[in-house]
GROMACS .gro file of C-alpha atoms in nm:
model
  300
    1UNK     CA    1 -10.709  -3.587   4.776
    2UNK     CA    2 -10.728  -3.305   4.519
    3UNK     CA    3 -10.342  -3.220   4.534
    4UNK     CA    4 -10.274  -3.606   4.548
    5UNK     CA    5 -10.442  -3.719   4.238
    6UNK     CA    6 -10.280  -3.378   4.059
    7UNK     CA    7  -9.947  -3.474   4.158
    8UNK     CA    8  -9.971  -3.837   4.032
    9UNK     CA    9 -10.114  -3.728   3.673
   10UNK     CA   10  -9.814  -3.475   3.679
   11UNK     CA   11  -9.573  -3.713   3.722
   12UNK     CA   12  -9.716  -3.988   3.452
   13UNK     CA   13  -9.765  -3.699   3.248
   14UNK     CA   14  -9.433  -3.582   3.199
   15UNK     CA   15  -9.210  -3.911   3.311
   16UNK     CA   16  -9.043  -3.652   3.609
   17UNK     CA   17  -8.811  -3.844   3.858
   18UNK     CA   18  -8.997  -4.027   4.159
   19UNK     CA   19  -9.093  -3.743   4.430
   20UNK     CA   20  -9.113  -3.471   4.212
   21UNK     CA   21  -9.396  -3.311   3.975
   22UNK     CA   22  -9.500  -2.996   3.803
   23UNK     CA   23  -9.540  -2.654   3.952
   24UNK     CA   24  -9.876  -2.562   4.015
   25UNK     CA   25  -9.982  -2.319   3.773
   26UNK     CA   26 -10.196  -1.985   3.777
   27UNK     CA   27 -10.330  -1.788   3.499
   28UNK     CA   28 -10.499  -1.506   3.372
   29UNK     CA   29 -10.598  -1.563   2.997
   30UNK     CA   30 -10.742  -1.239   2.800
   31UNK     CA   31 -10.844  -1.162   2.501
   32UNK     CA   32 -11.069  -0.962   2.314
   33UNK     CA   33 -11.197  -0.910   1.940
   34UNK     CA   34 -11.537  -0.726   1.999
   35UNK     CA   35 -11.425  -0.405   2.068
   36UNK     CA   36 -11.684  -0.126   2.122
   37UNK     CA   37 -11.576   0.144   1.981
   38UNK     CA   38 -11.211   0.014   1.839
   39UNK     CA   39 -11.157  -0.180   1.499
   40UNK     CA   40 -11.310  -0.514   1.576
   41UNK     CA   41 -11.031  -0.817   1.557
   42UNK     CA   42 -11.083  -1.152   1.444
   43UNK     CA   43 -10.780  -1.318   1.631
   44UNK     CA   44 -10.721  -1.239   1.997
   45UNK     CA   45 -11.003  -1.441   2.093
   46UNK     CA   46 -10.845  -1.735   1.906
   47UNK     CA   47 -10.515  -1.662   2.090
   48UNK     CA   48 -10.665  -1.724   2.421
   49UNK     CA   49 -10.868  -1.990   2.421
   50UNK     CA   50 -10.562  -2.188   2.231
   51UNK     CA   51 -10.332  -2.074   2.520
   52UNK     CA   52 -10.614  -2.162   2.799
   53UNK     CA   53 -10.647  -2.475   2.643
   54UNK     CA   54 -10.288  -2.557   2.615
   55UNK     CA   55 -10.193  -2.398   2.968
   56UNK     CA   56 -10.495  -2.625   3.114
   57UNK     CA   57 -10.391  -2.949   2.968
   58UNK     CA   58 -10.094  -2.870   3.206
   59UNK     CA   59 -10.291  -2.904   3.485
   60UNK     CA   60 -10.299  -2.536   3.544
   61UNK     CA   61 -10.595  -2.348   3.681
   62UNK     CA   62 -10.691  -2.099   3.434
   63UNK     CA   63 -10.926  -1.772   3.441
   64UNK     CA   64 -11.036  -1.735   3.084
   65UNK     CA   65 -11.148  -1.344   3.008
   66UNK     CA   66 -11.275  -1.230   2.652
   67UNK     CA   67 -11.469  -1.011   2.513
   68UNK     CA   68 -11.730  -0.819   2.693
   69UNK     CA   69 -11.627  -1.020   3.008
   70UNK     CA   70 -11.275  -0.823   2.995
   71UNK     CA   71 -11.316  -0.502   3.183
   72UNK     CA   72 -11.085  -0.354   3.398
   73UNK     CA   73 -11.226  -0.450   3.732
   74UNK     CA   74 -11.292  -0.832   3.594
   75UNK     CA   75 -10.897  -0.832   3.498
   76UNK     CA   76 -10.747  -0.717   3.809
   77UNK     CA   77 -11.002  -0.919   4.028
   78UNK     CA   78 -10.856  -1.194   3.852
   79UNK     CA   79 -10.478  -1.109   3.856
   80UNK     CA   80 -10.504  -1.042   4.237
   81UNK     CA   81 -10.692  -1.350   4.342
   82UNK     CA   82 -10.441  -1.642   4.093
   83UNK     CA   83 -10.132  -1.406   4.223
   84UNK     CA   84 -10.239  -1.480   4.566
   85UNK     CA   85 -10.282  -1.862   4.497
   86UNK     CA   86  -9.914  -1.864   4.355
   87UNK     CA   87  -9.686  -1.965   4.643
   88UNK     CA   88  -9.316  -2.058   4.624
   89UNK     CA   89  -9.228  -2.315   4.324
   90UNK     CA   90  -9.551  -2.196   4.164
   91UNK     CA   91  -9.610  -2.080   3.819
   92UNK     CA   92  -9.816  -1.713   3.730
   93UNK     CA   93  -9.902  -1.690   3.431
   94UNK     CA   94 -10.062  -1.323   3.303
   95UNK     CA   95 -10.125  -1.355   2.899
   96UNK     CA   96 -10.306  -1.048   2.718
   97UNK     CA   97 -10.406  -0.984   2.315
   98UNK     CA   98 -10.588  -0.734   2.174
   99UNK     CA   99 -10.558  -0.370   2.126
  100UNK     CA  100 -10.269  -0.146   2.307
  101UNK     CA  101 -10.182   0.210   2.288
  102UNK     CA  102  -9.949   0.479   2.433
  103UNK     CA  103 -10.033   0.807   2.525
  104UNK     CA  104  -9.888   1.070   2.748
  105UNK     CA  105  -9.704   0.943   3.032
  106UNK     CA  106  -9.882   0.997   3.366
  107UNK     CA  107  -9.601   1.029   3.622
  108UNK     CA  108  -9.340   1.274   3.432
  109UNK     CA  109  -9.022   1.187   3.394
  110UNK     CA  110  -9.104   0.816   3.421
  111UNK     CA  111  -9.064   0.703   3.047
  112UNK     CA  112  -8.765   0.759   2.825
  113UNK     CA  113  -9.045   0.822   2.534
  114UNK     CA  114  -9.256   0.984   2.708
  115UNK     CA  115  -9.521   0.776   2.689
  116UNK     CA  116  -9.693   0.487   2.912
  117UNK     CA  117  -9.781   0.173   2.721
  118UNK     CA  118 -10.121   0.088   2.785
  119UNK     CA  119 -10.396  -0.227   2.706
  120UNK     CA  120 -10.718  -0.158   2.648
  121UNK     CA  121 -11.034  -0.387   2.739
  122UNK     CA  122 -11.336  -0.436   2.507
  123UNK     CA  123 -11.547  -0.086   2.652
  124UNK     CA  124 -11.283   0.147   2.579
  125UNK     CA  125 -11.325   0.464   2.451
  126UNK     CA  126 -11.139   0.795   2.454
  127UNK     CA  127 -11.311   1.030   2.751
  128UNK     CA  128 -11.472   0.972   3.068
  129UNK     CA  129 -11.590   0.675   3.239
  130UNK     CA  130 -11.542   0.417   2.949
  131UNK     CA  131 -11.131   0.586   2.957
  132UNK     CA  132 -11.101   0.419   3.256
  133UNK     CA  133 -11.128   0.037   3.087
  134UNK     CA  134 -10.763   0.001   2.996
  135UNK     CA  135 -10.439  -0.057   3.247
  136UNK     CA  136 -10.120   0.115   3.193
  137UNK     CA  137  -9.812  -0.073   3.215
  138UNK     CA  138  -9.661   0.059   3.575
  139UNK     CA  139 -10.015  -0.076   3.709
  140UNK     CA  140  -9.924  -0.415   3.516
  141UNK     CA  141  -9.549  -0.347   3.671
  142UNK     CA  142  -9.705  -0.305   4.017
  143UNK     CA  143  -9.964  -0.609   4.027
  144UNK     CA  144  -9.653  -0.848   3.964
  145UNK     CA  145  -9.451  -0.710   4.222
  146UNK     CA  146  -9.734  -0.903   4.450
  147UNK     CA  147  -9.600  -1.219   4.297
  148UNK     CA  148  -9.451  -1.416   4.573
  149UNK     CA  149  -9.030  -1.388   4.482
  150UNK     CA  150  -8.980  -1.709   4.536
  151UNK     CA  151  -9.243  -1.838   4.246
  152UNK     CA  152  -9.190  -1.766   3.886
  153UNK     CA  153  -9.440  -1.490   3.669
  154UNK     CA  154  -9.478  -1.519   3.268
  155UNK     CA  155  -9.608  -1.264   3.103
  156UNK     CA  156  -9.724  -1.246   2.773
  157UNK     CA  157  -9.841  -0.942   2.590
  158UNK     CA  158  -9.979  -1.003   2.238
  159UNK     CA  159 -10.056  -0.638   2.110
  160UNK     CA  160  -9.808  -0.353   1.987
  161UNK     CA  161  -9.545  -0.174   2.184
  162UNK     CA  162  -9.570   0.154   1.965
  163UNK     CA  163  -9.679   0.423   1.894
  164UNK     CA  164  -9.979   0.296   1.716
  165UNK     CA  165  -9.985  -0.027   1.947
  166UNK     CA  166 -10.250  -0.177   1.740
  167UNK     CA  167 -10.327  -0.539   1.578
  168UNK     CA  168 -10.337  -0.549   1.219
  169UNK     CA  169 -10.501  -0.767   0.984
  170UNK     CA  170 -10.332  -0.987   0.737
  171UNK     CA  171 -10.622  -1.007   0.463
  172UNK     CA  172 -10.362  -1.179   0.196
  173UNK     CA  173 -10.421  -0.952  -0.088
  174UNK     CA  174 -10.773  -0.821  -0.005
  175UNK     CA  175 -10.831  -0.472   0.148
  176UNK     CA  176 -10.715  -0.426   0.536
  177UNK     CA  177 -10.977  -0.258   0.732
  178UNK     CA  178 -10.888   0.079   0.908
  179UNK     CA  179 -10.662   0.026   1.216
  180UNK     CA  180 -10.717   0.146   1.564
  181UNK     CA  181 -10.365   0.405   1.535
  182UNK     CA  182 -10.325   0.536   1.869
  183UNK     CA  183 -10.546   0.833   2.065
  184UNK     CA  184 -10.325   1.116   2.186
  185UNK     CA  185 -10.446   1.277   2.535
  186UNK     CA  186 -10.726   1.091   2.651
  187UNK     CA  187 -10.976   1.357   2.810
  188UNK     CA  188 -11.206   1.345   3.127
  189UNK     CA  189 -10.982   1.056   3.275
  190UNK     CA  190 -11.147   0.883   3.483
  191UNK     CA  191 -10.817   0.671   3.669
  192UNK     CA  192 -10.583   0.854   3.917
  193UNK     CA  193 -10.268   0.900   3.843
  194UNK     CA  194 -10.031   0.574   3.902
  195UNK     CA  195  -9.863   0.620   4.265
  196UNK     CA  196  -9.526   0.773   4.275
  197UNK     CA  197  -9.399   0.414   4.425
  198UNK     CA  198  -9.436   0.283   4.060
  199UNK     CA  199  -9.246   0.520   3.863
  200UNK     CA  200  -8.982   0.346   3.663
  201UNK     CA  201  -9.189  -0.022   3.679
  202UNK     CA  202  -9.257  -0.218   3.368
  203UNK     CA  203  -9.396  -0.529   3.268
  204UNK     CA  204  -9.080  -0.709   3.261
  205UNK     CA  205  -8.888  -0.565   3.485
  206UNK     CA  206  -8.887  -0.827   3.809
  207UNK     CA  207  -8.653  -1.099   3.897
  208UNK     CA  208  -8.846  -1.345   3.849
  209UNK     CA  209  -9.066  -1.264   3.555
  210UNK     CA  210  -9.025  -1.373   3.190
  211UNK     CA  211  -9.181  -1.139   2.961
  212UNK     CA  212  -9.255  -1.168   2.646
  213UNK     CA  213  -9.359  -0.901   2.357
  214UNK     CA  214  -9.489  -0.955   2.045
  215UNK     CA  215  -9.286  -0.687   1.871
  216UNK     CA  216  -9.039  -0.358   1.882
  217UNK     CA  217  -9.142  -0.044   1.950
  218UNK     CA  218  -9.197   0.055   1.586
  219UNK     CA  219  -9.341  -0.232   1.475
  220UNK     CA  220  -9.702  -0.330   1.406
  221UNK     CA  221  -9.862  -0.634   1.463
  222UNK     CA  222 -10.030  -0.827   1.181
  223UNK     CA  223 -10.281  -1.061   1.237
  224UNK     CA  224 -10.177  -1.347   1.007
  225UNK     CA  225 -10.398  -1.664   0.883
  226UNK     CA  226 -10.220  -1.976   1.051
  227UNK     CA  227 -10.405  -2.311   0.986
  228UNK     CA  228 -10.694  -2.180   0.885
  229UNK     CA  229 -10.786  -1.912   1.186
  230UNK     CA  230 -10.689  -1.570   1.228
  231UNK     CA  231 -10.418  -1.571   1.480
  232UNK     CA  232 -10.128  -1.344   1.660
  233UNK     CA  233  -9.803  -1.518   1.562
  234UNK     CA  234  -9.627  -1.491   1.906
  235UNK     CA  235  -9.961  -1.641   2.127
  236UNK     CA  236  -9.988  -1.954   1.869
  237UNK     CA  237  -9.587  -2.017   1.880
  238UNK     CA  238  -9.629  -1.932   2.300
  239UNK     CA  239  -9.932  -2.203   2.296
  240UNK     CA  240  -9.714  -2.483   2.020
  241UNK     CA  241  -9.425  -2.419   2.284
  242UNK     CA  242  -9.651  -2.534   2.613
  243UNK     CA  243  -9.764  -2.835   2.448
  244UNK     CA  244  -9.471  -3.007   2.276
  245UNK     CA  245  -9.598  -2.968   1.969
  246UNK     CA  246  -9.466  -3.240   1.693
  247UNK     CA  247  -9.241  -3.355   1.952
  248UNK     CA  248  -9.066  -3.045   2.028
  249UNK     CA  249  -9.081  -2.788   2.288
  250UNK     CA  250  -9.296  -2.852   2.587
  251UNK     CA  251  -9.250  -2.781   2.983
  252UNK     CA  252  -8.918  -2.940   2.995
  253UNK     CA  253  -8.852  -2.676   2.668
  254UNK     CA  254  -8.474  -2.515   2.805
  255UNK     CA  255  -8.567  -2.111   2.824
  256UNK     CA  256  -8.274  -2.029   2.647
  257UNK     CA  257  -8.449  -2.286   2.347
  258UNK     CA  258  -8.783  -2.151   2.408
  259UNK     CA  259  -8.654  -1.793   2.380
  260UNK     CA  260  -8.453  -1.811   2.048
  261UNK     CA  261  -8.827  -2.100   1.882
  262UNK     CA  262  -9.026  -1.754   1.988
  263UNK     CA  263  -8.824  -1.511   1.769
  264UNK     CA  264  -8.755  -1.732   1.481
  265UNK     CA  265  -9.128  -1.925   1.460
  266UNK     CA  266  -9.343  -1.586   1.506
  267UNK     CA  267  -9.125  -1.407   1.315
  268UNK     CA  268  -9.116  -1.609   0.976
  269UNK     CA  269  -9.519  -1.671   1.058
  270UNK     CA  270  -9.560  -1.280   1.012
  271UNK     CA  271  -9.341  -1.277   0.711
  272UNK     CA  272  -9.076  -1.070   0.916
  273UNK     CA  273  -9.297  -0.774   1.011
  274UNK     CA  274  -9.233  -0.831   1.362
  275UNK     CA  275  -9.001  -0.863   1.644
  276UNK     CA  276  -9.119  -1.003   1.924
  277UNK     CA  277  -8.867  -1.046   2.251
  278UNK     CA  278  -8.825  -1.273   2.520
  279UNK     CA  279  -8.703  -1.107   2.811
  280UNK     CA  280  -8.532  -1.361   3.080
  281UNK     CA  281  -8.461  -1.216   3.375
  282UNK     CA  282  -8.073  -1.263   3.534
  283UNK     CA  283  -8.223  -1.455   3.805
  284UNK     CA  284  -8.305  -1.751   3.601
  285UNK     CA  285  -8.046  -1.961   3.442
  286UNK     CA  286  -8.110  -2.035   3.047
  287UNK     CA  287  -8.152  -2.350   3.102
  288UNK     CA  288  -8.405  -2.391   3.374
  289UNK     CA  289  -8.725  -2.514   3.205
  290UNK     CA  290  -9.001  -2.319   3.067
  291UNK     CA  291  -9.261  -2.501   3.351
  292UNK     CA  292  -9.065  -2.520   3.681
  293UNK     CA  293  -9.040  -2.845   3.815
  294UNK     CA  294  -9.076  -2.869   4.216
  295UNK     CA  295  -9.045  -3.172   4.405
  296UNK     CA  296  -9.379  -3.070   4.638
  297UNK     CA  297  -9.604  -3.074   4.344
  298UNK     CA  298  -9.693  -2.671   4.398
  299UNK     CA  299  -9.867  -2.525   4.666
  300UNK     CA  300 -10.292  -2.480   4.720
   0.00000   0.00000   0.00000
């Protein structure tokens, strides 16, 4: 009954031919602002309840995480349970903002830099046990190799990609707080190091994932003031995309379109201090929609 009535608010919803309907979809929303012992943020919380909210009215099933609720064992609980749901036709959808870093690459020879990009979770700190509440991005690499090959991943990460990997704020003329600007070795480490099997992964590195980062490598990441809230640039043009805002975009939204709104639309929100990317994998043809469309309505 469930998968019945979901199918028939799919189709009314978005006017699909007879027989057909939306992929189901499966997500992982974090975000966090209330850091521990990091700068505090004021926007990554905003980002993901805006792209919950506008993944949900999709009819997606969505695993909200912020703030104290994101540690590392809450995250990858919830990665490997909606990667599991996620059956051929299906949708996974992984989003992330807050804090990143690098530091020294754990498997050597495995980055061209030298160094493993890493996201952090609100209890992070810099030795011991509370080192352990971040995931490094061969881990990230390896979790959505699970996905099933025949469904499609999205990946969103809304943090930096350098060597500072940090949010910044965008204050408009008054003082910017002291940013979080990267760690060096972290001490008394508490997580193995990643098995050999995922040297050379990365986040968007699979067929059938669509990644996209908020920025280049040497790039910061300001949080900017958009309609009032402090926001990331690349989660609220992600979220405008999802829902058709104004008429445009939406699931139907070509990937080659969606792709080149991303880089234009977050960019000019940041006043041009960031890059962000859209990474679309060979497998998928530009113009396949941003939301698959599947003519069993997703699997359960």
């Amino acid at each position: 009954m469930k998968q019945a009535i979901r199918i028939v608010l799919a189709a009314a919803l978005f006017a699909l031919p007879l027989g057909q309907a939306r992929a189901a979809i499966y997500a992982v929303v974090v975000g966090v602002d209330a850091y521990e012992r990091l700068p505090k943020l004021t926007g990554a919380v905003n980002d993901a309840r805006d792209l919950a909210g506008a993944l949900t009215a999709l009819g997606a099933e969505v695993e909200l995480i912020v703030d104290a609720e994101a540690t590392r064992r809450r995250v990858t609980d919830a990665l490997d349970r909606q990667i599991r749901r996620a059956g051929a036709g299906d949708l996974f959808v992984f989003t992330y903002a807050g804090h990143g870093l690098q530091e020294p690459e754990a498997i050597p020879g495995d980055e061209a830099d030298g160094r493993d990009e890493t996201i952090v979770f609100a209890g992070f700190g810099e030795s011991g046990p509370r080192a352990g509440e971040r995931l490094r991005d061969n881990e990230i690499g390896a979790i959505l190799g699970q996905v099933d090959p025949a469904a499609r991943a999205f990946v969103l990460i809304d943090s930096c990609h350098s060597g500072t990997m940090t949010r910044q704020m965008d204050l408009r003329g008054r003082d910017a707080p002291t940013r979080f600007a990267g760690i060096g070795r972290i001490s008394d480490d508490p997580l193995p190091t990643p098995a050999a099997r995922t040297k050379g992964l990365d986040i968007g590195g699979g067929a059938n994932v669509i990644f996209v980062a908020a920025a280049r490598d040497e790039e910061q990441i300001p949080e900017v003031e958009i309609e009032g809230r402090m926001r990331g640039a690349v989660s609220w043009t992600v979220a405008r995309a999802l829902e058709g805002a104004s008429g445009f975009g939406g699931p139907d939204m070509p990937l080659a379109e969606f792709q080149t709104y991303v880089r234009a639309q977050a960019r000019a929100l940041s006043a041009a201090r960031q890059t962000p990317s859209v990474n679309l994998p060979p497998d998928i043809a530009p113009d396949a929609p941003l939301v698959p469309a599947t003519a069993l309505g997703g699997s359960q």
